[in-house]
Short mmCIF file of C-alpha atoms and ligand atoms in Angstrom, two decimals:
data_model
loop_
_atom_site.label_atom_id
_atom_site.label_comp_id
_atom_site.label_asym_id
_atom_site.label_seq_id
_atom_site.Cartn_x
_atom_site.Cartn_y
_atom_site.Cartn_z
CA UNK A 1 -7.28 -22.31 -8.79
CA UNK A 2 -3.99 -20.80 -7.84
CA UNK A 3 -3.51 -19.12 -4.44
CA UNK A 4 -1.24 -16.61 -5.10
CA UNK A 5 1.20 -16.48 -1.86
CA UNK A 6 2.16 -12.77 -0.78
CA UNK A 7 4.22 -13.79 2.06
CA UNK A 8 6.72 -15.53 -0.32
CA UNK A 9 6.19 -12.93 -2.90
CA UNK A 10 6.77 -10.21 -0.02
CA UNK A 11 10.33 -12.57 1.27
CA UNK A 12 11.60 -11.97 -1.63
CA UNK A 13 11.56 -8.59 -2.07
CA UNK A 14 12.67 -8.58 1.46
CA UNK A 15 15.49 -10.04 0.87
CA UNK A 16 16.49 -7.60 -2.30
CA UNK A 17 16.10 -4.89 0.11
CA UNK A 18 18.89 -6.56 2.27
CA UNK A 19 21.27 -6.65 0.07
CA UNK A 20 20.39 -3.24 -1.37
CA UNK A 21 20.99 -2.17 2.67
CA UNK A 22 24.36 -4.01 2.23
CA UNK A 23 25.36 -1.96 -0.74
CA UNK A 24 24.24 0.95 1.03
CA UNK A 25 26.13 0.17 3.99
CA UNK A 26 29.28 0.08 2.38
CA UNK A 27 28.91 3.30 0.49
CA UNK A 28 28.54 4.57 4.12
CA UNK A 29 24.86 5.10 3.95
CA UNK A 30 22.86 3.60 7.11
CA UNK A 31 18.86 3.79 5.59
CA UNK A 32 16.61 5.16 7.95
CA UNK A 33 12.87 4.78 8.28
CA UNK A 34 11.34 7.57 10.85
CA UNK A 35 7.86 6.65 11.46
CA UNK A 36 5.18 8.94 13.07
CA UNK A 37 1.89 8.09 15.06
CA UNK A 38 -0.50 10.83 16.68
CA UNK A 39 -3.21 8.65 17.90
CA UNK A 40 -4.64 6.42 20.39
CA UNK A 41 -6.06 3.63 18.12
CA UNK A 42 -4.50 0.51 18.87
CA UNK A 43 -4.77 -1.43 15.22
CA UNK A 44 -2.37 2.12 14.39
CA UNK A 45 -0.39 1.79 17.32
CA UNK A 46 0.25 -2.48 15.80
CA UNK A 47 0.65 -1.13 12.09
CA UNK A 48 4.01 1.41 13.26
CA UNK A 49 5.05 -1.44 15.79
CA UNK A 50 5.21 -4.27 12.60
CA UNK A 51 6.44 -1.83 10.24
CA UNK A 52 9.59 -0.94 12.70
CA UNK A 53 10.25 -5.07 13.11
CA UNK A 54 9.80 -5.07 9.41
CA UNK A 55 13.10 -2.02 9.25
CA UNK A 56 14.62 -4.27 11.93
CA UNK A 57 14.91 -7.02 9.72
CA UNK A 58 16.32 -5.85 7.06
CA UNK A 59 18.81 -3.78 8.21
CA UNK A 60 16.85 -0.58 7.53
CA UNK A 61 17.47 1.67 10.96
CA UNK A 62 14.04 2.38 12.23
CA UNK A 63 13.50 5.76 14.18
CA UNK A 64 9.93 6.39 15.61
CA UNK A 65 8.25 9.54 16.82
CA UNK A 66 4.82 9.39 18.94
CA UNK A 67 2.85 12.62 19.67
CA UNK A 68 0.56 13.08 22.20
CA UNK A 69 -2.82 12.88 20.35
CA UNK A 70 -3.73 15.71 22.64
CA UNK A 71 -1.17 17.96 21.74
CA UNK A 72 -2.10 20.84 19.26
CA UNK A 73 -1.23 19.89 15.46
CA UNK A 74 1.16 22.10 15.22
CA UNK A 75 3.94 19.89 17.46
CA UNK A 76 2.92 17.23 14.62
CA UNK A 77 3.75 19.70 11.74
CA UNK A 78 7.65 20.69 13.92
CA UNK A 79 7.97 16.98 14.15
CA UNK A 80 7.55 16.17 10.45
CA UNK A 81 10.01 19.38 9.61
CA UNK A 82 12.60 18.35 12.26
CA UNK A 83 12.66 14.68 10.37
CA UNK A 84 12.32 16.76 6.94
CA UNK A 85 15.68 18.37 7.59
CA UNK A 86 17.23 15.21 9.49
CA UNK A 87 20.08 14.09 6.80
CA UNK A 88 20.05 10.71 8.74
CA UNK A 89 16.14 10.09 7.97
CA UNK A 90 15.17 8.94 3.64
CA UNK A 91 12.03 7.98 4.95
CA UNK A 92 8.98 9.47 6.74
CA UNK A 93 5.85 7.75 7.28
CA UNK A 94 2.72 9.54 8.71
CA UNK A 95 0.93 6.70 10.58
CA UNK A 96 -3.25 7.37 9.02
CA UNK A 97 -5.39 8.46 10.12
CA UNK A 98 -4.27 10.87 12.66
CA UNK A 99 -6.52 12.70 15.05
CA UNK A 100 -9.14 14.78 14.07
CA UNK A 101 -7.67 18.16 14.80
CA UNK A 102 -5.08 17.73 12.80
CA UNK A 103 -5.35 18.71 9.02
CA UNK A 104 -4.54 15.52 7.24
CA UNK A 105 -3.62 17.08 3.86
CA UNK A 106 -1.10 19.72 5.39
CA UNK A 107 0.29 16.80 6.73
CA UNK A 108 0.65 14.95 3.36
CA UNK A 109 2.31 18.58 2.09
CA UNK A 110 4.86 18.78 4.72
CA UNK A 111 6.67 15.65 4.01
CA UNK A 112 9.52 16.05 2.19
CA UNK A 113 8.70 14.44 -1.28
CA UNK A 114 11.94 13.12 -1.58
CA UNK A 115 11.35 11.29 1.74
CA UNK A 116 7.53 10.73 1.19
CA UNK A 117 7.95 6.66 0.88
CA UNK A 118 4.06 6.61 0.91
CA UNK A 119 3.67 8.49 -2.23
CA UNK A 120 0.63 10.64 -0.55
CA UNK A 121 2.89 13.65 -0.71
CA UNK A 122 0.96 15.83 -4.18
CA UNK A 123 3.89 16.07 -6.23
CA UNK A 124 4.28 12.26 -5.81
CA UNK A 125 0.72 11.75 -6.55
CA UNK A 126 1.21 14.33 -9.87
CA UNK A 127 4.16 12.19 -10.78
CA UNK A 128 2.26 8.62 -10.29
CA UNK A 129 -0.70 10.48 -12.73
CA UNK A 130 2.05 11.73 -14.92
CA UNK A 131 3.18 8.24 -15.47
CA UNK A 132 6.65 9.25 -14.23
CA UNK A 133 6.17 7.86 -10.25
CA UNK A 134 8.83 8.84 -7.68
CA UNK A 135 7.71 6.15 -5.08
CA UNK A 136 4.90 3.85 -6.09
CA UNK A 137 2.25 3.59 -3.28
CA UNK A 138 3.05 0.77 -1.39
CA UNK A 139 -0.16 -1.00 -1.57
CA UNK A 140 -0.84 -0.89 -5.34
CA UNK A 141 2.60 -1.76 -6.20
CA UNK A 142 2.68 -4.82 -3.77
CA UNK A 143 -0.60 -5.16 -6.32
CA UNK A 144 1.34 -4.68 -9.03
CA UNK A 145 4.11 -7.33 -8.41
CA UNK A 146 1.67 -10.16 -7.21
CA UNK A 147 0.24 -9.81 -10.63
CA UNK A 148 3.50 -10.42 -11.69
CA UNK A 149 4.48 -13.10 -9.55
CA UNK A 150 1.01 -14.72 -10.81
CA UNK A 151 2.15 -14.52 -14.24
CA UNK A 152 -0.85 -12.55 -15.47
CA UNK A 153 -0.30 -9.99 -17.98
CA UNK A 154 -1.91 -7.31 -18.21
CA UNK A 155 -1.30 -5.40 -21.58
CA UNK A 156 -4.12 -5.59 -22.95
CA UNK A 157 -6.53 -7.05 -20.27
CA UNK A 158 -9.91 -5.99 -18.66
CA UNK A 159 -8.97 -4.45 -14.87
CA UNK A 160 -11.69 -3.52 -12.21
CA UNK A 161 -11.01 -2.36 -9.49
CA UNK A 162 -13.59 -1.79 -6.87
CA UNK A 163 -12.55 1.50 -4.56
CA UNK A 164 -12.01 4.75 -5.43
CA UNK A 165 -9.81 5.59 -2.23
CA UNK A 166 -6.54 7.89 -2.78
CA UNK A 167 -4.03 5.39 -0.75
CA UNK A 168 -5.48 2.11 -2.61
CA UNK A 169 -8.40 2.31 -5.27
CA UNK A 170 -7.12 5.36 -7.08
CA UNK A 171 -3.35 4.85 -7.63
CA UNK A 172 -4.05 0.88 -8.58
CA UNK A 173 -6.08 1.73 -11.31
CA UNK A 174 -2.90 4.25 -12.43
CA UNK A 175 -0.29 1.59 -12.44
CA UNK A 176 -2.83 -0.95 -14.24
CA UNK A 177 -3.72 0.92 -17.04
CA UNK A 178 -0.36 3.03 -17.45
CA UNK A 179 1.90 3.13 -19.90
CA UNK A 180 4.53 1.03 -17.19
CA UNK A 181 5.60 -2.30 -16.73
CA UNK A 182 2.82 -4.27 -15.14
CA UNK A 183 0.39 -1.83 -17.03
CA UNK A 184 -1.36 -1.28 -20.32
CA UNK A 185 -4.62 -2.63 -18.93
CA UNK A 186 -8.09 -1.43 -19.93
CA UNK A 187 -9.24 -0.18 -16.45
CA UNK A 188 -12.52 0.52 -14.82
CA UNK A 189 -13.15 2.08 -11.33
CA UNK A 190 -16.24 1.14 -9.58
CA UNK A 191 -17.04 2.54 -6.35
CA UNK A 192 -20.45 2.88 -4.33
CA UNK A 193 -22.58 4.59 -6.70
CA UNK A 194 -21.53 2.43 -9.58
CA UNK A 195 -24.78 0.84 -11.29
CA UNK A 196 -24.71 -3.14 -11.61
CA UNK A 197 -20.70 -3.80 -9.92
CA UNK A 198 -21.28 -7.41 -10.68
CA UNK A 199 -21.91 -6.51 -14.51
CA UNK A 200 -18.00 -4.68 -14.77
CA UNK A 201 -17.01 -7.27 -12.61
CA UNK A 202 -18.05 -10.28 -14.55
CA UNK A 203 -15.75 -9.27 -17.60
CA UNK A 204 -12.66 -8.44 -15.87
CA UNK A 205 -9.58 -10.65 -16.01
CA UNK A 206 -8.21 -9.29 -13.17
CA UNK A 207 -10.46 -8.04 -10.64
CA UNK A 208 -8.90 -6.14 -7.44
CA UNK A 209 -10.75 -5.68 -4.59
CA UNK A 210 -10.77 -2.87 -2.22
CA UNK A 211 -14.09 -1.33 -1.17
CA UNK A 212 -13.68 -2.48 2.55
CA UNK A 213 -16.84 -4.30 2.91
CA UNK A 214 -16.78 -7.73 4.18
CA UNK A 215 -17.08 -10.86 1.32
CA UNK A 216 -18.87 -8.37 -1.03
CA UNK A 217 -17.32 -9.89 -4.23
CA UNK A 218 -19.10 -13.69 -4.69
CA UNK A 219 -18.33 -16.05 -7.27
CA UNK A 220 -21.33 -15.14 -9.55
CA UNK A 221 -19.43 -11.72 -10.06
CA UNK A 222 -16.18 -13.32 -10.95
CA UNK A 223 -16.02 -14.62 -14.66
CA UNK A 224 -14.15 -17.96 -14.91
CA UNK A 225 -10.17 -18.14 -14.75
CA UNK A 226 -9.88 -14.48 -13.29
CA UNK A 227 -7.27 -12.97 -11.27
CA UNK A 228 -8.43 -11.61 -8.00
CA UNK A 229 -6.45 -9.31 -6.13
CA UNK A 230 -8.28 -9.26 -2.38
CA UNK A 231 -7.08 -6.01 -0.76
CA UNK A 232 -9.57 -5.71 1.65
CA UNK A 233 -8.86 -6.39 5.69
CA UNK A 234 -11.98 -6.23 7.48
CA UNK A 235 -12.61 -7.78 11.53
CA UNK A 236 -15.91 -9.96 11.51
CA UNK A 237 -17.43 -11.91 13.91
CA UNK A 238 -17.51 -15.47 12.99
CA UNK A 239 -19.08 -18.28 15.38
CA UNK A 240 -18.44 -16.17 18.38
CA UNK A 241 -14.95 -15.25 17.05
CA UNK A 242 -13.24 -11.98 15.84
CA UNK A 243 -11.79 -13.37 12.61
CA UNK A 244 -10.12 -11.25 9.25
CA UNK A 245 -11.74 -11.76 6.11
CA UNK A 246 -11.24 -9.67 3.27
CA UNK A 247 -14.01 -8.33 0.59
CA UNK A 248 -13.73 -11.52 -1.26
CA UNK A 249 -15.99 -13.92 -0.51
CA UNK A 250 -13.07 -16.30 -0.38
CA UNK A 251 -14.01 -19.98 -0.17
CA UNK A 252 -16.83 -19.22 -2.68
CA UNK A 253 -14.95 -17.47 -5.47
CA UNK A 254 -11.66 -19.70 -5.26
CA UNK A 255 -13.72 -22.66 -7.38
CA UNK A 256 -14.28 -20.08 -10.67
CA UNK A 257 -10.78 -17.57 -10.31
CA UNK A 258 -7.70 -18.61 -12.07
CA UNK A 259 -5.87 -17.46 -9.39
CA UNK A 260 -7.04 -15.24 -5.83
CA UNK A 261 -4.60 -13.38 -3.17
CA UNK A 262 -5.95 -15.03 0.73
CA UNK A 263 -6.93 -12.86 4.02
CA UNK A 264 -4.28 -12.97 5.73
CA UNK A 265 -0.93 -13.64 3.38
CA UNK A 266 -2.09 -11.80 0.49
CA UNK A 267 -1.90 -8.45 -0.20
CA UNK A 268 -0.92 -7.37 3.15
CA UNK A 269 2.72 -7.92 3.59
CA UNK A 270 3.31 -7.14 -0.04
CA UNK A 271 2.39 -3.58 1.19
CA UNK A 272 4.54 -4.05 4.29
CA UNK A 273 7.31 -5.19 1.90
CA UNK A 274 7.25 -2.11 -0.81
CA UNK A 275 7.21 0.34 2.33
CA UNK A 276 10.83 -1.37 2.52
CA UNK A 277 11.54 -1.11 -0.48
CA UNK A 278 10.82 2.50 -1.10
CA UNK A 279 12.83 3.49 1.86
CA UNK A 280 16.31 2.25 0.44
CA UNK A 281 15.41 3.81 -3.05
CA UNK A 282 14.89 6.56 -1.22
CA UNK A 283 18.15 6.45 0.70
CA UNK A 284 19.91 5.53 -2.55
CA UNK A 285 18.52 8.63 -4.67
CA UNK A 286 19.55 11.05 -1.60
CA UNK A 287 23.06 9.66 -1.45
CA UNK A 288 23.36 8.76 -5.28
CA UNK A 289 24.29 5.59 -4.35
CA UNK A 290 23.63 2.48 -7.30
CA UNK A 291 21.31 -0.33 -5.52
CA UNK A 292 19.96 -3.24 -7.84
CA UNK A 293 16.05 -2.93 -6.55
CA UNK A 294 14.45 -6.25 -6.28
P1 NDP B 19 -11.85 3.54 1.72
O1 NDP B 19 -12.97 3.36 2.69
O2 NDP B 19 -11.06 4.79 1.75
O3 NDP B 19 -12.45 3.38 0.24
C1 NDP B 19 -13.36 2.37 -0.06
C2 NDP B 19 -13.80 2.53 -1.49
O4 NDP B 19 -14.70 1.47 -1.79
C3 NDP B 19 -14.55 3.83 -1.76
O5 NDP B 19 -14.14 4.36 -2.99
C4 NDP B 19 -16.02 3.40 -1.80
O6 NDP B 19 -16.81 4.16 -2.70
C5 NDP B 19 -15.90 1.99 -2.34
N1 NDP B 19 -17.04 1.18 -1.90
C6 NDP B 19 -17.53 1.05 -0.65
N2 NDP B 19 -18.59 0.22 -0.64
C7 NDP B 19 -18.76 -0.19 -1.93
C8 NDP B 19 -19.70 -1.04 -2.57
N3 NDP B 19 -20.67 -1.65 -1.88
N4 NDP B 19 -19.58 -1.23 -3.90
C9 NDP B 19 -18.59 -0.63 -4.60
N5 NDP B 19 -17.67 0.19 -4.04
C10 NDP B 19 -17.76 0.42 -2.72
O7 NDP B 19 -10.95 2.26 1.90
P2 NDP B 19 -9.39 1.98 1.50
O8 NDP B 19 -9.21 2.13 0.04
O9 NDP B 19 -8.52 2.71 2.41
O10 NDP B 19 -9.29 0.44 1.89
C11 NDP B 19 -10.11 -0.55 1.29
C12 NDP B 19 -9.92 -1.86 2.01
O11 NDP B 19 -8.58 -2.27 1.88
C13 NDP B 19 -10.18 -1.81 3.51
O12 NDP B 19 -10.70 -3.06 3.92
C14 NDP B 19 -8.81 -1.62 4.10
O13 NDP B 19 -8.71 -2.11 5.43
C15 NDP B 19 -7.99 -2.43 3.16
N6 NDP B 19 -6.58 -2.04 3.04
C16 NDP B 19 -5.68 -3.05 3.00
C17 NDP B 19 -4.36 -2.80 2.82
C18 NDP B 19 -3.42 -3.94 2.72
O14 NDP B 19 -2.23 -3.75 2.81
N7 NDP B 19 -3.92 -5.16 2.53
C19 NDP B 19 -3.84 -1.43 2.70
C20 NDP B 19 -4.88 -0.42 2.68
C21 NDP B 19 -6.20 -0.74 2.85
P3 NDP B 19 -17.07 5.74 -2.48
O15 NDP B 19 -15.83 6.42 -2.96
O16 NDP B 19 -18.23 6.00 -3.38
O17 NDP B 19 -17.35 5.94 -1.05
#
């Protein structure tokens, strides 16, 4: 069994996205990254905080925006249009989910597609479908180039993916069995009313995981030599202790896969990473500026 190592995967790509902020630099582009967070949860409040240290170091200029979770949506909706017509900001990110009074799919409509580094925005989503993506959703496309890193390929191959969610489940199944690099697999979606999930399971090569429920996949459901892509972040306690596992039973499916993603240093900061990454191409197709994407 091969752990496949997303924080090395993710340096990387890091790294590509420095220089690609160096050639930007010099063509008198400074990349910008405004986040946005209109809540009060704390694990949202940690996700904007990492994502600006993640800006920091690489060079990407990060620019955040809080609104008062009390304030009506409608100081959330100026805020996005303000950054929307900001020539200085290629990237907006919407921290999810925001508070209830707000109306979460205006807010994925506001954002300037052309800044939308999330890919929530529709036309982004149309695009992804289309098979002509703008910016990949972070998350699958940190999928995407573990997969790659791992060496599998996937033309060809048997995919499940557990989740049917629009920011993970959905748009992974796209890239897998689209006509795109990293694609061409023969994809199923299973999600909570799907009969017999160990029965897909079992036949897939590559089996990605993101349902959300703690250590749901176990090694009977994981056919010998698979792939397993663990997306899932989920806070158990464990003798006593708040611990993060993922929806991989981890230590029990790591004897029978090929090769499995960890919880923590998985999947994670590969999503981190591509958030990075679509923010230069983002600030390079604004300014038509050449950058050599890692
Ligand atoms: P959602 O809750 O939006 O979607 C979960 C999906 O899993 C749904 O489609 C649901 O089915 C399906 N599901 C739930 N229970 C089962 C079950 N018992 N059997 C089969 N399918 C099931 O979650 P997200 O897609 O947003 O996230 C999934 C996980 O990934 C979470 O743990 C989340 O924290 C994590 N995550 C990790 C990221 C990372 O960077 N590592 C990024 C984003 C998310 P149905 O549609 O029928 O309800």
């Amino acid at each position: 069994m091969t752990d496949i190592d997303g924080s090395a995967v993710a340096a990387e790509i890091r790294s590509g996205v420095a220089n690609c902020v160096e050639t930007l630099t010099e063509a008198g582009v400074e990349p910008a990254l405004a986040t946005v967070l209109m809540s009060d949860d704390p694990a949202s409040e940690t996700y904007v905080s990492m994502k600006q240290n993640d800006c920091e170091e690489v060079g990407i200029e990060g620019v955040h925006v809080d609104v008062d979770s009390e304030a009506p949506a409608a100081e959330l909706y100026d805020t996005i249009d303000e950054l929307n017509a900001d020539d200085g900001v290629h990237g907006i990110l919407v921290q999810m989910p925001v508070v209830d009074h707000v109306d979460t799919r205006r807010v994925l409509r506001s954002v300037d597609p052309a800044k939308d580094v999330d890919g929530f925005h529709p036309e982004n989503v149309g695009r992804l479908v289309a098979g002509n993506p703008r910016f990949k959703p972070c998350t699958p496309h940190g999928i995407q180039r573990l997969l790659d890193a791992a060496g599998v390929d996937t033309e060809g191959a048997e995919a499940v993916v557990v989740g049917r969610s629009d920011i993970v489940g959905k748009p992974t199944a796209n890239l897998l069995f689209g006509r795109g690099e990293g694609g061409h697999a023969t994809t199923t979606v299973c999600h909570s009313r799907t009969e017999d999930l160990a029965e897909h399971t079992r036949r897939a090569d590559v089996v990605v995981a993101a349902a959300g429920v703690p250590e749901m996949i176990t090694a009977d459901m994981v056919s010998e030599g698979a792939t397993v892509i663990d997306v899932g972040i989920n806070r158990v306690e464990r003798d006593g202790e708040s611990t993060l596992v993922g929806d991989v039973d981890y230590e029990g499916v790591r004897d029978t896969a090929g090769a499995i993603t960890p919880v923590p240093g998985g999947v994670g900061p590969m999503t981190r990473a591509m958030l990075l990454y679509n923010t230069v191409n983002a600030a390079a197709e604004q300014h038509g500026v050449d950058v050599d994407l890692p």
